[in-house]
Coordinates of C-alpha atoms in Angstrom, one line a residue:
Chain A
M1 CA 2.0 -45.5 46.0
D2 CA 4.9 -46.9 43.9
A3 CA 7.0 -44.6 41.9
S4 CA 5.4 -45.4 38.6
A5 CA 1.9 -44.8 40.0
L6 CA 3.1 -41.6 41.6
V7 CA 4.3 -40.3 38.2
R8 CA 1.0 -41.2 36.5
D9 CA -0.9 -39.5 39.3
T10 CA 1.2 -36.3 39.0
I11 CA 0.7 -36.1 35.3
Y12 CA -3.1 -36.6 35.5
R13 CA -3.4 -34.1 38.4
S14 CA -1.4 -31.6 36.5
T15 CA -3.6 -32.0 33.5
I16 CA -6.6 -31.0 35.6
L17 CA -4.8 -28.0 36.9
L18 CA -3.9 -26.9 33.4
D19 CA -7.4 -27.4 32.2
Q20 CA -8.7 -25.3 35.1
Q21 CA -6.1 -22.6 34.6
R22 CA -4.8 -23.0 38.1
W23 CA -1.4 -21.9 37.0
E24 CA 0.2 -21.4 40.4
E25 CA -0.9 -24.8 41.6
W26 CA 0.5 -26.3 38.3
L27 CA 3.8 -24.6 38.8
A28 CA 3.9 -26.0 42.3
H29 CA 4.3 -29.4 40.7
C30 CA 7.4 -28.1 38.8
D31 CA 10.9 -28.2 40.2
D32 CA 12.9 -24.9 40.4
R33 CA 15.0 -26.3 37.4
F34 CA 11.9 -27.0 35.3
E35 CA 12.2 -26.5 31.6
Y36 CA 9.1 -26.3 29.4
A37 CA 8.9 -26.4 25.6
I38 CA 6.4 -26.9 22.8
R39 CA 8.1 -28.4 19.7
A40 CA 7.1 -30.0 16.4
F41 CA 8.8 -31.4 13.3
S42 CA 7.9 -29.3 10.3
P43 CA 8.0 -31.3 7.0
E44 CA 7.5 -28.0 5.3
I45 CA 11.0 -26.8 6.2
N46 CA 12.4 -30.2 7.1
K47 CA 13.4 -29.1 10.6
D48 CA 12.4 -29.4 14.2
V49 CA 10.8 -26.2 15.3
T50 CA 10.4 -24.8 18.7
Y51 CA 7.2 -22.8 19.3
L52 CA 7.8 -22.0 23.0
A53 CA 10.7 -22.7 25.4
L54 CA 10.8 -21.3 28.9
D55 CA 12.3 -22.1 32.3
R56 CA 10.2 -22.0 35.4
D57 CA 10.8 -18.2 36.0
G58 CA 9.9 -17.5 32.4
L59 CA 6.7 -19.4 32.7
A60 CA 5.9 -17.6 36.0
S61 CA 6.3 -14.2 34.3
L62 CA 4.3 -15.3 31.3
L63 CA 1.4 -16.5 33.5
K64 CA 1.5 -13.5 35.8
L65 CA 1.2 -11.1 32.8
L66 CA -1.8 -13.0 31.2
P67 CA -4.4 -10.5 32.5
K68 CA -2.5 -7.7 30.7
H69 CA -3.1 -9.3 27.3
N70 CA -6.1 -9.7 25.0
T71 CA -6.7 -13.4 24.8
D72 CA -9.0 -15.9 23.2
H73 CA -10.6 -17.3 26.4
S74 CA -12.0 -20.4 24.8
P75 CA -11.2 -23.1 27.4
L76 CA -8.8 -26.0 26.5
S77 CA -9.5 -29.5 27.6
R78 CA -6.5 -31.8 27.6
H79 CA -7.1 -35.6 27.2
T80 CA -4.0 -37.2 28.5
S81 CA -3.1 -40.9 28.4
V82 CA 0.1 -42.0 30.1
Y83 CA 1.6 -44.6 27.8
T84 CA 5.0 -45.4 29.5
V85 CA 6.7 -44.6 32.7
D86 CA 10.4 -45.6 33.1
V87 CA 11.7 -45.2 36.6
D88 CA 15.4 -44.8 37.4
E89 CA 15.5 -45.6 41.0
A90 CA 19.1 -44.8 41.4
A91 CA 18.7 -41.4 40.0
K92 CA 15.4 -40.9 41.8
S93 CA 13.8 -39.8 38.5
A94 CA 11.4 -41.0 35.9
K95 CA 10.7 -40.5 32.2
A96 CA 7.1 -40.6 31.0
V97 CA 5.5 -40.5 27.6
S98 CA 1.8 -39.5 27.4
S99 CA -0.5 -38.9 24.5
V100 CA -2.3 -35.6 24.7
I101 CA -5.2 -34.4 22.6
V102 CA -6.3 -30.8 23.3
Y103 CA -9.8 -29.7 22.5
Q104 CA -10.9 -26.1 22.4
T105 CA -14.4 -25.2 23.3
L106 CA -15.1 -21.9 21.6
L107 CA -16.1 -19.0 23.7
D108 CA -15.0 -15.6 22.4
G109 CA -12.6 -16.5 19.7
I110 CA -14.7 -16.0 16.5
N111 CA -18.4 -15.2 16.5
S112 CA -19.7 -16.3 19.9
H113 CA -23.3 -16.2 18.9
V114 CA -22.6 -18.9 16.3
D115 CA -19.5 -20.7 17.5
A116 CA -19.5 -20.5 21.3
G117 CA -20.1 -24.0 22.7
E118 CA -18.5 -25.8 19.8
S119 CA -15.6 -28.0 20.6
R120 CA -12.8 -28.3 18.1
L121 CA -9.6 -30.3 17.9
F122 CA -6.8 -27.9 18.8
I123 CA -3.6 -29.9 19.4
V124 CA -2.5 -33.5 18.7
G125 CA 0.7 -34.5 20.4
K126 CA 2.6 -36.1 23.3
Y127 CA 3.9 -35.0 26.6
L128 CA 7.5 -36.1 27.0
D129 CA 8.1 -35.6 30.8
T130 CA 11.0 -36.0 33.2
L131 CA 10.2 -36.0 36.8
K132 CA 12.2 -36.3 40.0
I133 CA 10.9 -38.5 42.8
E134 CA 11.6 -37.5 46.4
D135 CA 9.9 -38.0 49.7
D136 CA 7.0 -39.8 48.0
K137 CA 6.4 -36.8 45.7
A138 CA 7.0 -36.4 42.0
K139 CA 7.9 -33.0 40.5
F140 CA 8.4 -32.1 36.9
L141 CA 11.9 -31.4 35.8
S142 CA 11.0 -30.9 32.2
R143 CA 8.1 -31.2 29.8
E144 CA 8.3 -31.2 26.1
V145 CA 4.9 -30.9 24.4
R146 CA 5.7 -32.6 21.1
I147 CA 2.9 -31.6 18.8
E148 CA 2.0 -32.8 15.3
N149 CA 0.2 -29.6 14.2
R150 CA 1.9 -26.9 12.3
R151 CA -1.5 -25.3 11.5
L152 CA -2.2 -23.5 14.7
D153 CA -4.5 -20.8 13.6
K154 CA -4.8 -18.2 16.4
G155 CA -2.5 -20.2 18.7
S156 CA -2.8 -19.6 22.4
H157 CA -1.4 -17.5 25.2
W158 CA -1.5 -20.5 27.6
P159 CA 0.8 -23.4 28.2
I160 CA -0.5 -26.7 26.7
Chain B
M1 CA -23.0 12.0 19.1
A2 CA -25.0 9.2 20.5
A3 CA -25.5 5.9 18.8
K4 CA -27.0 6.2 15.4
N5 CA -30.0 5.1 13.5
H6 CA -29.6 3.3 10.2
R7 CA -29.7 6.4 8.0
Q8 CA -27.2 8.1 10.2
W9 CA -25.0 5.0 10.3
L10 CA -24.9 4.9 6.5
A11 CA -24.2 8.6 6.1
E12 CA -20.8 9.6 4.8
P13 CA -18.3 10.7 7.4
N14 CA -16.4 14.0 7.1
L15 CA -13.5 12.3 5.3
K16 CA -12.3 12.0 1.8
R17 CA -13.3 8.9 -0.2
S18 CA -9.7 7.8 -0.3
E19 CA -9.9 7.7 3.5
W20 CA -12.2 4.7 3.7
V21 CA -12.8 1.5 1.8
D22 CA -16.1 -0.4 1.2
S23 CA -16.2 -3.6 3.2
R24 CA -17.3 -5.5 0.1
I25 CA -13.7 -5.5 -1.1
Y26 CA -13.2 -7.9 1.9
S27 CA -16.1 -10.2 1.2
D28 CA -17.3 -10.2 -2.4
Q29 CA -16.7 -13.4 -4.4
E30 CA -16.5 -11.6 -7.8
I31 CA -13.9 -9.2 -6.5
F32 CA -12.0 -12.1 -5.0
E33 CA -11.9 -13.9 -8.3
E34 CA -10.6 -10.8 -10.0
E35 CA -7.9 -10.4 -7.4
L36 CA -6.6 -13.9 -8.1
A37 CA -6.6 -13.3 -11.8
N38 CA -5.5 -9.7 -11.9
I39 CA -3.1 -9.5 -9.0
F40 CA -1.9 -12.8 -7.6
K41 CA -1.4 -14.4 -11.0
K42 CA 0.6 -11.3 -12.2
T43 CA 2.8 -10.2 -9.3
W44 CA 6.0 -11.6 -7.7
I45 CA 5.1 -13.9 -4.7
P46 CA 7.8 -15.1 -2.3
V47 CA 6.9 -18.8 -1.9
C48 CA 9.7 -20.1 0.4
H49 CA 13.3 -19.5 1.4
E50 CA 16.3 -21.1 -0.3
S51 CA 17.3 -22.8 2.9
E52 CA 14.2 -24.9 2.7
L53 CA 15.8 -26.7 -0.3
P54 CA 19.5 -26.6 0.5
K55 CA 20.8 -29.5 -1.6
A56 CA 20.5 -30.5 -5.3
Y57 CA 17.3 -32.3 -6.0
D58 CA 15.5 -30.8 -3.0
F59 CA 12.0 -29.4 -3.6
R60 CA 9.2 -27.5 -2.0
T61 CA 5.6 -27.4 -3.1
V62 CA 3.3 -24.4 -2.7
S63 CA 0.4 -22.8 -4.5
I64 CA -0.4 -19.4 -5.9
A65 CA -4.0 -18.4 -6.7
R66 CA -5.1 -22.0 -6.7
E67 CA -2.3 -23.1 -9.0
P68 CA 0.0 -25.7 -7.6
V69 CA 3.7 -24.8 -7.9
I70 CA 6.8 -26.9 -7.3
V71 CA 10.2 -25.3 -6.7
A72 CA 13.2 -27.6 -7.2
R73 CA 17.0 -27.2 -6.9
G74 CA 18.8 -28.7 -9.9
P75 CA 22.1 -30.4 -10.0
D76 CA 23.5 -27.1 -11.2
N77 CA 22.3 -25.6 -7.9
E78 CA 19.8 -23.4 -9.7
I79 CA 16.3 -23.1 -8.2
R80 CA 13.6 -23.3 -10.7
A81 CA 9.8 -23.2 -10.5
F82 CA 7.2 -25.1 -12.4
L83 CA 3.5 -25.7 -12.3
N84 CA 3.1 -28.9 -10.2
V85 CA 0.8 -30.3 -12.8
C86 CA 1.4 -33.2 -15.1
P87 CA 0.6 -32.3 -18.7
H88 CA -0.8 -35.7 -19.3
R89 CA -3.9 -35.9 -17.2
G90 CA -3.6 -33.0 -14.9
M91 CA -2.5 -34.9 -11.8
I92 CA -0.5 -33.1 -9.2
I93 CA 3.0 -34.3 -9.7
E94 CA 4.5 -34.0 -6.2
R95 CA 2.2 -34.3 -3.2
R96 CA 4.7 -33.8 -0.3
P97 CA 5.4 -30.3 1.1
S98 CA 9.1 -30.9 0.7
G99 CA 11.6 -33.6 0.1
S100 CA 14.3 -34.8 -2.3
F101 CA 14.2 -36.4 -5.7
L102 CA 17.5 -38.1 -5.1
E103 CA 15.6 -41.2 -4.2
G104 CA 13.3 -42.9 -6.6
S105 CA 9.6 -43.1 -6.1
P106 CA 7.3 -46.2 -6.4
S107 CA 6.4 -45.0 -10.0
G108 CA 9.7 -43.5 -11.0
N109 CA 13.5 -43.2 -11.1
P110 CA 15.9 -41.2 -8.9
K111 CA 16.6 -37.6 -9.9
R112 CA 13.3 -37.3 -11.6
M113 CA 10.0 -35.6 -10.8
T114 CA 7.6 -38.4 -11.4
C115 CA 3.9 -38.3 -11.8
M116 CA 2.8 -41.3 -9.8
F117 CA -0.4 -41.7 -11.9
H118 CA 1.1 -42.9 -15.2
A119 CA 4.8 -42.7 -14.5
W120 CA 5.6 -39.7 -16.7
Q121 CA 9.0 -38.3 -15.6
Y122 CA 10.6 -34.9 -15.7
D123 CA 14.2 -33.7 -15.0
M124 CA 15.0 -30.7 -12.8
R125 CA 14.7 -28.4 -15.8
G126 CA 11.2 -29.5 -16.4
N127 CA 12.0 -31.5 -19.5
C128 CA 9.9 -34.7 -19.9
V129 CA 12.4 -37.5 -20.0
Y130 CA 10.1 -40.6 -19.9
I131 CA 6.6 -41.4 -21.1
S132 CA 5.6 -44.9 -20.2
R133 CA 4.8 -47.0 -23.4
E134 CA 5.4 -43.8 -25.4
K135 CA 5.6 -45.3 -28.9
E136 CA 2.9 -47.8 -28.3
G137 CA 0.3 -45.2 -27.4
Y138 CA 1.3 -42.1 -29.2
Q139 CA 3.2 -43.6 -32.2
E140 CA 4.8 -40.5 -33.9
R141 CA 2.0 -38.1 -32.9
L142 CA 3.3 -37.0 -29.6
C143 CA 6.7 -37.4 -28.0
K144 CA 8.6 -36.4 -24.8
E145 CA 9.9 -33.2 -26.3
D146 CA 6.3 -32.0 -26.8
V147 CA 5.2 -32.2 -23.2
G148 CA 7.6 -30.5 -20.8
L149 CA 6.4 -28.9 -17.6
R150 CA 5.1 -25.4 -17.5
R151 CA 8.1 -23.4 -16.3
L152 CA 7.5 -20.2 -14.2
R153 CA 9.6 -17.1 -13.7
C154 CA 11.6 -17.7 -10.5
E155 CA 14.3 -15.7 -8.8
V156 CA 16.2 -16.0 -5.4
K157 CA 16.5 -12.5 -4.0
F158 CA 16.3 -10.2 -0.9
G159 CA 17.9 -12.5 1.7
G160 CA 17.4 -15.7 -0.1
F161 CA 13.7 -15.8 -0.6
V162 CA 12.4 -17.7 -3.7
W163 CA 10.1 -15.5 -5.7
V164 CA 7.7 -16.8 -8.4
N165 CA 5.6 -15.0 -10.9
L166 CA 2.9 -16.9 -12.8
D167 CA 3.0 -14.2 -15.5
D168 CA 5.6 -14.9 -18.2
S169 CA 5.8 -11.2 -18.9
P170 CA 5.6 -9.3 -15.6
K171 CA 5.0 -5.6 -15.7
V172 CA 8.3 -5.0 -13.9
S173 CA 11.3 -7.0 -12.9
L174 CA 11.5 -8.3 -9.3
E175 CA 14.3 -5.9 -8.6
D176 CA 12.2 -2.9 -9.8
W177 CA 9.2 -4.4 -8.0
A178 CA 10.6 -4.7 -4.5
G179 CA 14.2 -3.5 -4.6
P180 CA 13.6 0.1 -3.3
A181 CA 11.4 -1.1 -0.5
F182 CA 14.0 -3.7 0.6
E183 CA 16.8 -1.1 0.5
C184 CA 16.5 -0.3 4.2
L185 CA 17.3 -4.0 5.1
R186 CA 19.3 -5.1 2.1
K187 CA 22.7 -4.9 3.8
S188 CA 21.4 -6.8 6.8
L189 CA 19.7 -9.5 4.8
E190 CA 22.4 -10.0 2.2
A191 CA 25.5 -9.8 4.4
E192 CA 25.6 -13.6 4.8
P193 CA 23.3 -16.5 4.2
L194 CA 20.1 -16.8 6.3
E195 CA 18.3 -19.9 7.4
V196 CA 14.6 -20.6 8.2
F197 CA 14.1 -21.9 11.8
H198 CA 10.4 -21.4 12.2
Y199 CA 7.3 -22.4 10.3
H200 CA 3.7 -22.6 11.2
K201 CA 0.5 -21.6 9.5
A202 CA -2.9 -20.1 10.4
I203 CA -6.1 -20.3 8.4
V204 CA -8.5 -17.7 9.6
N205 CA -11.9 -16.6 8.4
A206 CA -11.0 -13.2 7.2
N207 CA -10.0 -11.6 3.9
Y208 CA -6.2 -11.6 3.1
K209 CA -6.2 -7.8 2.9
L210 CA -7.3 -7.5 6.5
W211 CA -4.2 -9.3 7.6
H212 CA -2.1 -7.1 5.5
D213 CA -3.9 -4.0 6.9
T214 CA -2.9 -5.2 10.3
N215 CA 0.7 -5.4 9.3
C216 CA 0.5 -2.0 7.6
E217 CA -0.9 0.0 10.5
F218 CA 0.6 0.3 14.0
Y219 CA -2.3 2.1 15.5
H220 CA -3.4 -1.3 16.7
D221 CA -0.4 -1.4 19.1
F222 CA -3.0 -0.3 21.7
M223 CA -4.1 -3.9 21.5
H224 CA -0.6 -5.2 22.4
Y225 CA 0.5 -4.7 26.1
H226 CA 4.0 -5.8 25.1
N227 CA 4.3 -3.1 22.4
R228 CA 2.9 -0.4 24.7
V229 CA 5.4 -1.0 27.5
T230 CA 8.4 -1.6 25.3
G231 CA 7.7 1.0 22.7
F232 CA 5.4 3.9 23.4
N233 CA 7.9 6.8 23.7
D234 CA 8.8 9.8 21.5
A235 CA 11.1 7.8 19.2
Y236 CA 8.2 5.3 18.6
F237 CA 5.7 8.0 17.7
A238 CA 8.3 9.5 15.3
R239 CA 8.6 6.3 13.3
K240 CA 7.8 7.0 9.7
N241 CA 5.6 5.0 7.3
E242 CA 7.3 5.4 3.9
A243 CA 5.4 4.6 0.7
F244 CA 7.1 3.0 -2.2
D245 CA 6.0 2.4 -5.8
H246 CA 3.8 -0.6 -6.4
G247 CA 1.9 -0.3 -3.2
H248 CA 4.7 -1.2 -0.8
V249 CA 5.3 0.5 2.6
V250 CA 8.3 0.5 4.9
V251 CA 7.9 1.3 8.6
G252 CA 11.0 3.0 9.9
T253 CA 13.0 1.9 12.8
F254 CA 13.5 2.9 16.5
E255 CA 15.0 1.3 19.5
V256 CA 12.8 -1.1 21.4
N257 CA 13.1 -1.4 25.1
Y258 CA 12.5 -5.2 25.4
D259 CA 13.6 -5.3 29.1
K260 CA 10.6 -3.2 30.0
Y261 CA 8.5 -6.3 29.6
E262 CA 8.9 -8.7 32.5
G263 CA 10.9 -11.8 31.5
F264 CA 12.2 -10.3 28.3
E265 CA 15.8 -9.2 27.5
S266 CA 17.7 -6.9 25.2
R267 CA 18.3 -8.4 21.8
A268 CA 21.4 -6.2 21.1
A269 CA 23.9 -9.1 21.3
L270 CA 22.3 -10.9 18.4
S271 CA 21.4 -8.1 16.1
F272 CA 21.5 -8.9 12.4
P273 CA 24.6 -7.6 10.6
H274 CA 24.7 -3.8 10.0
L275 CA 21.6 -3.3 12.2
P276 CA 22.0 -1.1 15.2
P277 CA 21.0 -2.8 18.5
N278 CA 17.3 -3.5 19.2
Q279 CA 16.2 -1.7 16.0
W280 CA 13.0 -2.8 14.2
Y281 CA 12.2 -2.4 10.5
M282 CA 9.2 -3.6 8.7
I283 CA 8.5 -4.0 5.0
D284 CA 4.9 -4.5 3.7
L285 CA 4.8 -5.7 0.2
F286 CA 1.8 -5.5 -2.1
P287 CA -0.4 -7.6 -2.3
G288 CA 0.1 -9.2 1.1
M289 CA 3.6 -10.1 2.2
N290 CA 5.4 -8.9 5.3
F291 CA 9.1 -8.8 6.2
N292 CA 9.8 -7.9 9.8
L293 CA 13.2 -7.6 11.4
R294 CA 13.2 -7.1 15.2
G295 CA 16.9 -6.9 15.9
S296 CA 17.8 -10.5 16.4
A297 CA 14.9 -12.3 14.6
F298 CA 13.5 -11.9 11.1
R299 CA 9.9 -12.9 10.3
C300 CA 8.1 -13.3 7.0
D301 CA 4.4 -13.6 6.5
I302 CA 3.1 -14.9 3.2
V303 CA -0.7 -14.9 2.5
T304 CA -2.5 -17.4 0.3
P305 CA -6.0 -16.2 -0.2
L306 CA -8.4 -19.1 -0.1
A307 CA -11.8 -17.4 -0.4
P308 CA -13.1 -13.9 0.1
D309 CA -13.4 -14.6 3.8
K310 CA -10.6 -17.1 4.2
V311 CA -6.9 -16.8 4.1
M312 CA -3.9 -19.0 4.9
I313 CA -1.0 -17.1 6.5
E314 CA 2.4 -18.9 6.6
Y315 CA 4.8 -17.6 9.2
R316 CA 8.5 -18.1 8.9
G317 CA 11.3 -17.1 11.3
L318 CA 14.9 -16.7 10.1
G319 CA 18.3 -16.4 11.6
L320 CA 21.9 -16.4 10.4
K321 CA 23.0 -19.7 8.9
R322 CA 26.2 -19.5 10.9
D323 CA 24.4 -19.3 14.2
T324 CA 25.9 -21.4 17.0
A325 CA 23.4 -23.7 18.7
E326 CA 23.2 -21.3 21.6
E327 CA 22.7 -18.3 19.4
R328 CA 20.0 -20.1 17.5
R329 CA 18.2 -21.0 20.7
T330 CA 18.2 -17.4 21.8
R331 CA 17.1 -16.1 18.5
I332 CA 14.3 -18.6 18.4
N333 CA 13.2 -17.5 21.8
H334 CA 13.3 -13.9 20.8
H335 CA 11.2 -14.7 17.8
N336 CA 8.7 -16.9 19.7
S337 CA 8.2 -14.6 22.6
I338 CA 6.3 -12.2 20.5
W339 CA 5.6 -13.9 17.1
G340 CA 5.3 -17.6 17.8
P341 CA 1.9 -19.3 17.9
F342 CA 2.2 -19.2 21.7
G343 CA 3.8 -15.7 21.8
R344 CA 2.3 -12.5 23.1
N345 CA 1.5 -10.5 20.0
L346 CA 0.6 -12.8 17.1
H347 CA -2.3 -14.3 19.0
E348 CA -3.7 -10.8 19.6
D349 CA -3.2 -9.8 16.0
L350 CA -5.1 -12.9 14.8
I351 CA -8.0 -12.3 17.2
G352 CA -8.2 -8.8 15.8
V353 CA -8.3 -9.9 12.2
Q354 CA -10.7 -12.7 12.9
G355 CA -13.0 -10.3 14.6
Q356 CA -13.0 -8.1 11.5
G357 CA -13.7 -11.2 9.4
T358 CA -16.7 -12.0 11.5
T359 CA -18.3 -8.6 10.9
M360 CA -17.5 -8.6 7.2
A361 CA -18.8 -12.1 6.2
P362 CA -20.1 -12.4 2.6
G363 CA -23.6 -10.9 2.5
A364 CA -23.2 -8.7 5.5
E365 CA -24.3 -5.1 5.1
P366 CA -21.6 -3.1 3.4
R367 CA -19.9 -0.6 5.6
R368 CA -17.1 1.9 5.6
I369 CA -13.7 0.8 6.9
L370 CA -11.9 3.9 7.9
Q371 CA -8.2 4.6 7.1
G372 CA -8.3 8.4 7.6
R373 CA -5.7 9.0 10.3
H374 CA -3.1 11.7 9.3
E375 CA -0.1 12.1 11.6
D376 CA 2.6 13.4 9.3
Q377 CA 3.2 9.8 8.0
T378 CA 4.3 8.6 11.3
I379 CA 3.5 5.3 13.0
H380 CA -0.2 5.9 13.7
D381 CA -0.9 7.6 10.4
E382 CA -2.9 5.3 8.1
N383 CA -1.1 6.4 5.0
G384 CA 0.3 2.9 4.5
M385 CA -3.2 1.5 4.0
R386 CA -4.2 4.4 1.8
H387 CA -1.1 3.9 -0.4
Y388 CA -1.9 0.1 -0.6
Y389 CA -5.5 0.6 -1.7
K390 CA -4.5 3.2 -4.3
E391 CA -2.4 0.4 -5.9
W392 CA -5.1 -2.1 -5.4
G393 CA -7.5 0.2 -7.3
R394 CA -5.1 0.4 -10.2
W395 CA -4.7 -3.4 -10.5
M396 CA -8.4 -4.0 -10.1
N397 CA -9.8 -1.0 -11.9
R398 CA -12.1 -0.5 -9.0
T399 CA -12.4 2.3 -6.6
P400 CA -11.8 0.9 -3.1
S401 CA -14.5 3.1 -1.5
E402 CA -17.0 2.4 -4.3
P403 CA -15.9 -0.9 -5.8
E404 CA -18.6 -1.0 -8.6
S405 CA -16.9 2.2 -10.0
P406 CA -13.8 2.2 -12.1
F407 CA -10.6 3.5 -10.5
V408 CA -9.7 7.1 -11.2
E409 CA -6.2 8.1 -10.6
Q410 CA -6.2 11.1 -8.2
V411 CA -3.5 13.7 -8.1
S412 CA -1.2 12.7 -5.3
V413 CA -1.8 14.4 -2.0
A414 CA 1.4 15.7 -0.4
A415 CA 0.8 13.9 2.9
E416 CA 0.6 10.6 1.1

């Protein structure tokens, strides 16, 4: 598989792992130096805003403690389309831009009798990824989830 | 006692009437309309922060009780508020959430608020300065001087928040309204300029007072794993809820042990000025605003009621304007870890209030919502809510536990 295809494959596989909440397996696709952030531009305050920013250890702690927290368990489905992959062969790395649309299929978030089973648009944005390529494997060095929404209602305990 | 039949379920509990409210105050359309008219159109509402319009000709648009409002900074650096409504045909003048009037618009000139519809233009003081084809249409009957914008009372106060009152003759000044409640944080918030770094909004199917209730009572900390492990100790349980005139409540401080939660760190190094390390004060203002300083990060919630069972909550995070990039990053992380839309606590709070909204939908059977805990006005005492609803009763002339009855002022109970 060429480097560009490898990057696309890694992004798509990681999408499935996130959807299935296989957090440990998702983290296995992330380098030890991995940096994760969810950001948006807010025209309300005319600034970039950061909604979450964690390194790999921080993410691992967050995910480990999920069972301790009360959570809306409505599953998220990420529809990812990789738009561009720019490989830097000398640096053995690549940058990728993907569109991501996240749907939330309601389970226990509101009134489950009425709402459970309904899918709603939750997030509109892009994945801005940097990956390293070594030994025919691609690992995430960073992911910025650049979202358009500033209306986030209940938000989420989960990485996007 | 075992589960109850309907008659038993409706029976009054062994509590005073001031220790519960009727759930209809969270769902009734008529009560909601009265709240907009009697409370939200007559009280001081913080609509944004001055750092959101830092330069001359910057503006922000908001709304209070369905009335669109525009806040603009003039060339004299004064921030003024107006109804965002053109006096000609009722068009909303500015549609963007924020921006600058320094540049012209397709219908108008630079440095003017221009109604795009028919190109009427206003200066930063709200004076009408241009009516298209004025003389041809109105001859001598109507001129620019007759049709200025509706100006609103507006002050910048308590750490740089922009406060607006739709009432030209408010019952009390802003200082008298909120000054005593802000006293605990005034030195910290006014030592130097603050700056907004966070904004997001939630719209949830619940009454606005349910959100404010959540901010007024800390008994719900049992819902928050984070607060249990970082807080539950003798100092936490000794925190006082202090009631202030006009329905406001201040939750006293204690030292939070942030490092008890895996992955979190002490916030001592970035404490706000004059605030001891890792302290946490909270101010709940009637009718639904919250100011919350957890050591290094300052949060403000502003509610905009949309319907009896629907509220928009705007969340802001603030730091010091002079923060270095590194300090700001750390402050933002401290803010987000608990209060961001992907943080640990806010999500849980919103699930809680949404769950209440679900059981109190308009038309659901009225029920009693208890607020009868007495613990010497400490953190799990529900005196904050009782204090709030006494004020609500005064403004609405309704008894919260029996909303069809007029409010009767009770002699203050010592514990309140």
